[in-house]
Amino acid sequence: MVAKVLDGREIAKNYRAGLQEEVEKLKSEGITPNLTVVLVGNDGASQSYVNNKKKSAEKIGMKSEIIHLEETTTEEELLKVIDQLNNDTEVHGILVQVPLPKQIEETKILEAISPEKDVDGFSPINIGRLYAGMETYIPCTPLGIMEILKNADMSLEGADVAVIGRSHIVGQPVAKLLTDANATVTLLHSRSKNMKEVLKRSDVIVSAVGKPGLVTKEDVKPGAVIVDVGNTVVDGKLTGDVMYDEVAEVASAITPVPGGVGPLTITMVLNNTLLAAKRINNK
Ligand code: GUN
């Protein structure tokens, strides 16, 4: 079997075309969706993510600004910036890029973002709303993964899905979304005793660890669908968790890295910003 390549760039392009139409409609009613991204410090990868988010937002007609603060910014200073953005009626989506420098407590910052503008879905209120089945903002990478799976020609109904990695940003929320889609989910992590056995019987594997070479051909059931969320830089190249070439020989569908989940994550930032602009304006 040669796996179908789940082309994140193509899926994202189609999805963004739909978003662009909605942005244009909202603009004709006098509302321009605005995504404001806060970056603290000079981490190269974070800078490139943030620039990408701004460019992508502008490309579909949104307004987007980056507030770039110094590495030495204090928690108090950052909280002040967030407070201003919370109260700025022109701003619909607020995204504070993580990780933050050591002197700033991340949970305090995420808690300070208005839940109505928290397009990452990282605030404790929105995490709670997600698990309570209430209106919320669903974190962007999990939402992107679900969109990719819609393109995999398989049903999640009753399917065995293995999620590797239990982060608050990806592993745990995607396990929740997959469960809601009626899959049977096993959430695997570094302490899991039977990881290989679970992987081998799974219809879908979502790997979100950041450990190149973690998932091999031997781990994969023939015909399984593979979503690789890993993005580790190895010798200057973005590398996933999955041994792509060999796994593609047995899987029915697989995401590449780069060009798989990444473009969908950004797409869902735009999706949530549009949603925020609509909700704030009762549209
Ligand atoms: N850092 C890595 N991924 C993300 C993300 O999705 N949102 C934010 N705010 N920071 C990140």
XYZ file of C-alpha atoms and ligand atoms in Angstrom, residues 46 49 53 95-99 110 120 122 140-141 169 265 269, ligand 1:
27
model
C 8.409 31.830 17.785
C 5.358 31.426 13.756
C 0.097 34.159 11.637
C -2.851 35.378 21.116
C 0.164 35.358 23.429
C 2.849 33.167 21.908
C 4.203 30.535 24.287
C 6.677 29.624 25.710
C -3.441 32.858 29.949
C -6.039 29.919 21.221
C -5.824 28.213 26.311
C -6.130 25.451 16.984
C -3.896 22.411 16.474
C -2.244 22.362 23.837
C -3.057 25.206 12.943
C -6.245 30.682 14.433
N 3.417 28.015 20.738
C 3.397 26.855 20.017
N 2.175 26.629 19.531
C 1.395 27.653 19.938
C 0.026 27.984 19.733
O -0.749 27.278 19.083
N -0.390 29.151 20.313
C 0.440 29.929 21.050
N -0.073 31.022 21.606
N 1.708 29.649 21.252
C 2.177 28.525 20.690
